[in-house]
Amino acid sequence: MSHHHHHSGRNLKLAFWLNLFFTIFEFIGGLYVNSVAIISDAIHDLGDSLSLGLSWYLDHKSKQGANRTFSFGYARFSLLGALINSLVLITGSVFVIREAVQRLFEPELSDATGMLIFALIGVAVNGYAAWKLSSGKSMNERVVSWHLLEDVLGWVAVLVVAIILKFYQTPYLDPALSLFITAYILWNVVRRLRETLMLFLQGAPKEVNLKALEDQLMAVPNVGSLHHTHIWSLDGEQHVFSTHVKLKEIEGLATLLEIKNRMKAALKPYGFAHYTIEIELSAEDCGLE
């Protein structure tokens, strides 16, 4: 797990610097070839650069250990980065849509050759960055990967438009394809935002079957019932589990230790970052009910 976190920081750092330098390149190129798709993407990438830098910082922060202020550590700081990135991406997408619609009503021809050159460079640079983050597991990395995927698809759209404009001059393809790509990315980002908000609200991770887990614990000998069972996620990758277990027919300390070892074995395949099992005897009152 620590090995993955080490690479996540390096990948976010790479994505930040690539995005920042390419944003400057886009502004110059967009003005030069008179392409609303390139200029809109440059403005959008400026916001992306700020959010990617924040993601990089928060990812680094999330690796700090627990203390008295944050007893679970700083893992949820990475989740905060995912939330901010989603909001920035949605805001940028709305801006791109507005610019594209305006260009549909006030059409202008673009420099097809210049667009073609910039598009090839754009696909290569952003494609490499997207590939580096494609295997990210945390919610922060997954949201950032949509930033980069949007850039790749946006440049693919510019490339297609540039090729068509080489043979057929029309001012509507540039903004039309910008609308299509942005709408597609916006739809996916809203889905990611919903997942992020679910994690913030401590919703149960969808990849863990809570009912199956409860059945496994109930199958352990001498387990009578479970209550106050909870599961949530710190950052979309590190999950936390807790439950109260009511035991029955306990003959001694050896039986109790055997039950605890069996329950730990049942939880091990789930890879929880932290779990708590409160053991209660049959005559014991929980105190929370």
GROMACS .gro file of C-alpha atoms in nm:
model
  289
    1MET     CA    1   0.000   0.000   0.000
    2SER     CA    2   0.283   0.241   0.088
    3HIS     CA    3   0.448   0.157  -0.247
    4HIS     CA    4   0.133   0.265  -0.431
    5HIS     CA    5   0.107   0.587  -0.230
    6HIS     CA    6   0.470   0.671  -0.316
    7HIS     CA    7   0.394   0.640  -0.687
    8SER     CA    8   0.069   0.836  -0.656
    9GLY     CA    9   0.264   1.140  -0.534
   10ARG     CA   10   0.513   1.118  -0.820
   11ASN     CA   11   0.236   1.076  -1.077
   12LEU     CA   12   0.043   1.376  -0.945
   13LYS     CA   13   0.361   1.583  -0.950
   14LEU     CA   14   0.424   1.483  -1.312
   15ALA     CA   15   0.064   1.562  -1.410
   16PHE     CA   16   0.087   1.905  -1.245
   17TRP     CA   17   0.403   2.018  -1.426
   18LEU     CA   18   0.294   1.879  -1.762
   19ASN     CA   19  -0.042   2.051  -1.730
   20LEU     CA   20   0.108   2.385  -1.621
   21PHE     CA   21   0.363   2.411  -1.901
   22PHE     CA   22   0.116   2.286  -2.159
   23THR     CA   23  -0.141   2.546  -2.048
   24ILE     CA   24   0.103   2.825  -2.138
   25PHE     CA   25   0.169   2.652  -2.470
   26GLU     CA   26  -0.206   2.629  -2.535
   27PHE     CA   27  -0.273   2.998  -2.476
   28ILE     CA   28  -0.009   3.095  -2.729
   29GLY     CA   29  -0.119   2.831  -2.979
   30GLY     CA   30  -0.490   2.900  -2.947
   31LEU     CA   31  -0.447   3.269  -3.020
   32TYR     CA   32  -0.214   3.192  -3.310
   33VAL     CA   33  -0.449   2.952  -3.492
   34ASN     CA   34  -0.774   3.125  -3.383
   35SER     CA   35  -0.929   2.808  -3.237
   36VAL     CA   36  -1.195   2.835  -2.967
   37ALA     CA   37  -1.138   2.470  -2.877
   38ILE     CA   38  -0.772   2.534  -2.797
   39ILE     CA   39  -0.830   2.866  -2.617
   40SER     CA   40  -1.117   2.721  -2.413
   41ASP     CA   41  -0.908   2.420  -2.320
   42ALA     CA   42  -0.621   2.649  -2.219
   43ILE     CA   43  -0.845   2.844  -1.980
   44HIS     CA   44  -0.986   2.521  -1.849
   45ASP     CA   45  -0.633   2.379  -1.803
   46LEU     CA   46  -0.530   2.685  -1.604
   47GLY     CA   47  -0.788   2.588  -1.342
   48ASP     CA   48  -0.678   2.227  -1.378
   49SER     CA   49  -0.318   2.324  -1.302
   50LEU     CA   50  -0.423   2.493  -0.978
   51SER     CA   51  -0.633   2.194  -0.871
   52LEU     CA   52  -0.362   1.945  -0.973
   53GLY     CA   53  -0.111   2.137  -0.763
   54LEU     CA   54  -0.353   2.122  -0.473
   55SER     CA   55  -0.404   1.749  -0.532
   56TRP     CA   56  -0.030   1.695  -0.527
   57TYR     CA   57  -0.002   1.881  -0.195
   58LEU     CA   58  -0.301   1.703  -0.040
   59ASP     CA   59  -0.174   1.365  -0.159
   60HIS     CA   60   0.156   1.439   0.016
   61LYS     CA   61  -0.032   1.558   0.324
   62SER     CA   62  -0.247   1.242   0.329
   63LYS     CA   63   0.064   1.029   0.393
   64GLN     CA   64   0.125   1.183   0.734
   65GLY     CA   65   0.063   0.957   1.029
   66ALA     CA   66  -0.200   0.985   1.298
   67ASN     CA   67  -0.181   1.244   1.573
   68ARG     CA   68  -0.409   1.385   1.842
   69THR     CA   69  -0.585   1.611   1.593
   70PHE     CA   70  -0.641   1.346   1.323
   71SER     CA   71  -0.647   1.009   1.498
   72PHE     CA   72  -0.695   0.820   1.169
   73GLY     CA   73  -0.413   1.012   1.002
   74TYR     CA   74  -0.449   1.247   0.704
   75ALA     CA   75  -0.581   1.000   0.446
   76ARG     CA   76  -0.904   1.197   0.394
   77PHE     CA   77  -0.703   1.498   0.276
   78SER     CA   78  -0.665   1.306  -0.050
   79LEU     CA   79  -1.043   1.283  -0.065
   80LEU     CA   80  -1.063   1.659  -0.018
   81GLY     CA   81  -0.842   1.694  -0.326
   82ALA     CA   82  -1.085   1.479  -0.524
   83LEU     CA   83  -1.377   1.698  -0.419
   84ILE     CA   84  -1.203   2.024  -0.513
   85ASN     CA   85  -1.086   1.878  -0.844
   86SER     CA   86  -1.438   1.770  -0.933
   87LEU     CA   87  -1.580   2.115  -0.863
   88VAL     CA   88  -1.305   2.286  -1.064
   89LEU     CA   89  -1.357   2.047  -1.355
   90ILE     CA   90  -1.733   2.106  -1.357
   91THR     CA   91  -1.683   2.484  -1.349
   92GLY     CA   92  -1.432   2.467  -1.632
   93SER     CA   93  -1.659   2.244  -1.840
   94VAL     CA   94  -1.947   2.490  -1.805
   95PHE     CA   95  -1.717   2.769  -1.925
   96VAL     CA   96  -1.606   2.565  -2.228
   97ILE     CA   97  -1.970   2.493  -2.319
   98ARG     CA   98  -2.054   2.862  -2.297
   99GLU     CA   99  -1.764   2.957  -2.524
  100ALA     CA  100  -1.848   2.687  -2.777
  101VAL     CA  101  -2.216   2.789  -2.795
  102GLN     CA  102  -2.112   3.150  -2.849
  103ARG     CA  103  -1.884   3.044  -3.136
  104LEU     CA  104  -2.174   2.856  -3.296
  105PHE     CA  105  -2.367   3.184  -3.316
  106GLU     CA  106  -2.060   3.383  -3.421
  107PRO     CA  107  -1.864   3.139  -3.639
  108GLU     CA  108  -1.498   3.196  -3.727
  109LEU     CA  109  -1.261   2.987  -3.937
  110SER     CA  110  -0.950   2.843  -3.773
  111ASP     CA  111  -0.600   2.768  -3.905
  112ALA     CA  112  -0.629   2.397  -3.988
  113THR     CA  113  -0.253   2.335  -4.024
  114GLY     CA  114  -0.175   2.503  -3.693
  115MET     CA  115  -0.455   2.312  -3.519
  116LEU     CA  116  -0.321   1.985  -3.659
  117ILE     CA  117   0.029   2.046  -3.522
  118PHE     CA  118  -0.095   2.155  -3.179
  119ALA     CA  119  -0.338   1.863  -3.163
  120LEU     CA  120  -0.065   1.604  -3.226
  121ILE     CA  121   0.150   1.753  -2.950
  122GLY     CA  122  -0.152   1.779  -2.720
  123VAL     CA  123  -0.250   1.414  -2.765
  124ALA     CA  124   0.108   1.299  -2.700
  125VAL     CA  125   0.170   1.508  -2.386
  126ASN     CA  126  -0.169   1.460  -2.221
  127GLY     CA  127  -0.191   1.097  -2.331
  128TYR     CA  128   0.135   1.021  -2.151
  129ALA     CA  129   0.017   1.192  -1.832
  130ALA     CA  130  -0.320   1.012  -1.846
  131TRP     CA  131  -0.144   0.678  -1.891
  132LYS     CA  132   0.074   0.741  -1.584
  133LEU     CA  133  -0.236   0.795  -1.367
  134SER     CA  134  -0.461   0.535  -1.533
  135SER     CA  135  -0.390   0.274  -1.264
  136GLY     CA  136  -0.459   0.507  -0.971
  137LYS     CA  137  -0.665   0.355  -0.690
  138SER     CA  138  -0.748   0.649  -0.464
  139MET     CA  139  -1.046   0.872  -0.540
  140ASN     CA  140  -0.809   1.165  -0.579
  141GLU     CA  141  -0.613   0.990  -0.855
  142ARG     CA  142  -0.929   0.873  -1.029
  143VAL     CA  143  -1.071   1.224  -1.044
  144VAL     CA  144  -0.738   1.364  -1.166
  145SER     CA  145  -0.732   1.096  -1.436
  146TRP     CA  146  -1.059   1.242  -1.567
  147HIS     CA  147  -0.889   1.579  -1.591
  148LEU     CA  148  -0.625   1.424  -1.811
  149LEU     CA  149  -0.871   1.211  -2.008
  150GLU     CA  150  -1.070   1.523  -2.085
  151ASP     CA  151  -0.756   1.685  -2.222
  152VAL     CA  152  -0.672   1.382  -2.435
  153LEU     CA  153  -1.024   1.357  -2.580
  154GLY     CA  154  -1.033   1.732  -2.631
  155TRP     CA  155  -0.715   1.719  -2.836
  156VAL     CA  156  -0.843   1.419  -3.031
  157ALA     CA  157  -1.145   1.633  -3.117
  158VAL     CA  158  -0.916   1.917  -3.228
  159LEU     CA  159  -0.717   1.668  -3.437
  160VAL     CA  160  -1.031   1.538  -3.611
  161VAL     CA  161  -1.154   1.892  -3.677
  162ALA     CA  162  -0.815   1.997  -3.813
  163ILE     CA  163  -0.805   1.704  -4.057
  164ILE     CA  164  -1.157   1.776  -4.181
  165LEU     CA  165  -1.085   2.147  -4.216
  166LYS     CA  166  -0.788   2.065  -4.438
  167PHE     CA  167  -1.035   1.935  -4.694
  168TYR     CA  168  -1.361   2.113  -4.611
  169GLN     CA  169  -1.377   2.462  -4.459
  170THR     CA  170  -1.659   2.498  -4.206
  171PRO     CA  171  -1.659   2.711  -3.888
  172TYR     CA  172  -1.902   2.490  -3.696
  173LEU     CA  173  -1.702   2.170  -3.641
  174ASP     CA  174  -1.460   2.322  -3.390
  175PRO     CA  175  -1.724   2.436  -3.136
  176ALA     CA  176  -1.956   2.141  -3.207
  177LEU     CA  177  -1.696   1.880  -3.119
  178SER     CA  178  -1.592   2.083  -2.814
  179LEU     CA  179  -1.950   2.062  -2.691
  180PHE     CA  180  -1.969   1.686  -2.746
  181ILE     CA  181  -1.642   1.603  -2.567
  182THR     CA  182  -1.706   1.843  -2.277
  183ALA     CA  183  -2.059   1.707  -2.222
  184TYR     CA  184  -1.923   1.351  -2.210
  185ILE     CA  185  -1.654   1.438  -1.956
  186LEU     CA  186  -1.897   1.646  -1.750
  187TRP     CA  187  -2.131   1.349  -1.720
  188ASN     CA  188  -1.849   1.126  -1.588
  189VAL     CA  189  -1.716   1.389  -1.348
  190VAL     CA  190  -2.061   1.432  -1.195
  191ARG     CA  191  -2.061   1.057  -1.130
  192ARG     CA  192  -1.720   1.081  -0.963
  193LEU     CA  193  -1.841   1.376  -0.757
  194ARG     CA  194  -2.134   1.168  -0.636
  195GLU     CA  195  -1.894   0.890  -0.528
  196THR     CA  196  -1.671   1.144  -0.351
  197LEU     CA  197  -1.965   1.293  -0.164
  198MET     CA  198  -2.077   0.944  -0.061
  199LEU     CA  199  -1.733   0.885   0.091
  200PHE     CA  200  -1.746   1.220   0.271
  201LEU     CA  201  -2.085   1.119   0.411
  202GLN     CA  202  -1.930   0.785   0.519
  203GLY     CA  203  -2.132   0.573   0.282
  204ALA     CA  204  -2.038   0.203   0.269
  205PRO     CA  205  -1.781   0.122  -0.005
  206LYS     CA  206  -1.964  -0.047  -0.289
  207GLU     CA  207  -1.687  -0.303  -0.347
  208VAL     CA  208  -1.740  -0.455  -0.001
  209ASN     CA  209  -2.044  -0.678   0.046
  210LEU     CA  210  -2.144  -0.598   0.404
  211LYS     CA  211  -2.412  -0.871   0.418
  212ALA     CA  212  -2.160  -1.137   0.308
  213LEU     CA  213  -1.910  -1.014   0.564
  214GLU     CA  214  -2.169  -1.027   0.842
  215ASP     CA  215  -2.263  -1.382   0.739
  216GLN     CA  216  -1.896  -1.486   0.760
  217LEU     CA  217  -1.866  -1.349   1.112
  218MET     CA  218  -2.195  -1.506   1.217
  219ALA     CA  219  -2.063  -1.843   1.092
  220VAL     CA  220  -1.784  -1.835   1.354
  221PRO     CA  221  -1.869  -2.076   1.638
  222ASN     CA  222  -2.008  -1.919   1.957
  223VAL     CA  223  -2.109  -1.596   1.782
  224GLY     CA  224  -2.469  -1.522   1.875
  225SER     CA  225  -2.534  -1.189   1.703
  226LEU     CA  226  -2.384  -0.873   1.559
  227HIS     CA  227  -2.491  -0.514   1.615
  228HIS     CA  228  -2.356  -0.162   1.561
  229THR     CA  229  -2.180  -0.286   1.249
  230HIS     CA  230  -2.029  -0.005   1.041
  231ILE     CA  231  -1.806   0.021   0.736
  232TRP     CA  232  -1.678   0.336   0.569
  233SER     CA  233  -1.380   0.458   0.370
  234LEU     CA  234  -1.110   0.711   0.450
  235ASP     CA  235  -1.018   0.798   0.091
  236GLY     CA  236  -1.189   0.551  -0.143
  237GLU     CA  237  -0.905   0.301  -0.102
  238GLN     CA  238  -0.848   0.256   0.273
  239HIS     CA  239  -1.160   0.116   0.440
  240VAL     CA  240  -1.255   0.097   0.809
  241PHE     CA  241  -1.478  -0.161   0.978
  242SER     CA  242  -1.623  -0.189   1.329
  243THR     CA  243  -1.880  -0.413   1.495
  244HIS     CA  244  -2.008  -0.540   1.830
  245VAL     CA  245  -2.015  -0.921   1.862
  246LYS     CA  246  -2.242  -1.092   2.116
  247LEU     CA  247  -2.095  -1.429   2.216
  248LYS     CA  248  -2.265  -1.735   2.363
  249GLU     CA  249  -2.156  -2.048   2.551
  250ILE     CA  250  -1.804  -1.927   2.630
  251GLU     CA  251  -1.615  -2.192   2.829
  252GLY     CA  252  -1.300  -1.996   2.902
  253LEU     CA  253  -1.027  -1.765   2.781
  254ALA     CA  254  -0.899  -2.019   2.528
  255THR     CA  255  -1.240  -2.026   2.356
  256LEU     CA  256  -1.250  -1.647   2.348
  257LEU     CA  257  -0.906  -1.627   2.185
  258GLU     CA  258  -1.005  -1.888   1.925
  259ILE     CA  259  -1.315  -1.686   1.834
  260LYS     CA  260  -1.113  -1.367   1.796
  261ASN     CA  261  -0.857  -1.540   1.572
  262ARG     CA  262  -1.133  -1.679   1.350
  263MET     CA  263  -1.296  -1.339   1.312
  264LYS     CA  264  -0.962  -1.178   1.225
  265ALA     CA  265  -0.909  -1.447   0.961
  266ALA     CA  266  -1.252  -1.369   0.814
  267LEU     CA  267  -1.168  -0.997   0.793
  268LYS     CA  268  -0.816  -1.039   0.649
  269PRO     CA  269  -0.916  -1.086   0.280
  270TYR     CA  270  -1.094  -0.749   0.283
  271GLY     CA  271  -0.770  -0.562   0.350
  272PHE     CA  272  -0.918  -0.311   0.593
  273ALA     CA  273  -0.685  -0.027   0.691
  274HIS     CA  274  -0.837  -0.045   1.039
  275TYR     CA  275  -1.099  -0.258   1.213
  276THR     CA  276  -1.244  -0.278   1.562
  277ILE     CA  277  -1.432  -0.574   1.712
  278GLU     CA  278  -1.606  -0.519   2.044
  279ILE     CA  279  -1.660  -0.850   2.221
  280GLU     CA  280  -1.965  -0.884   2.450
  281LEU     CA  281  -2.066  -1.182   2.661
  282SER     CA  282  -2.422  -1.313   2.654
  283ALA     CA  283  -2.515  -1.155   2.989
  284GLU     CA  284  -2.343  -0.826   2.908
  285ASP     CA  285  -2.533  -0.505   2.825
  286CYS     CA  286  -2.397  -0.315   2.525
  287GLY     CA  287  -2.469   0.023   2.678
  288LEU     CA  288  -2.532   0.184   2.336
  289GLU     CA  289  -2.870   0.032   2.255
   0.00000   0.00000   0.00000
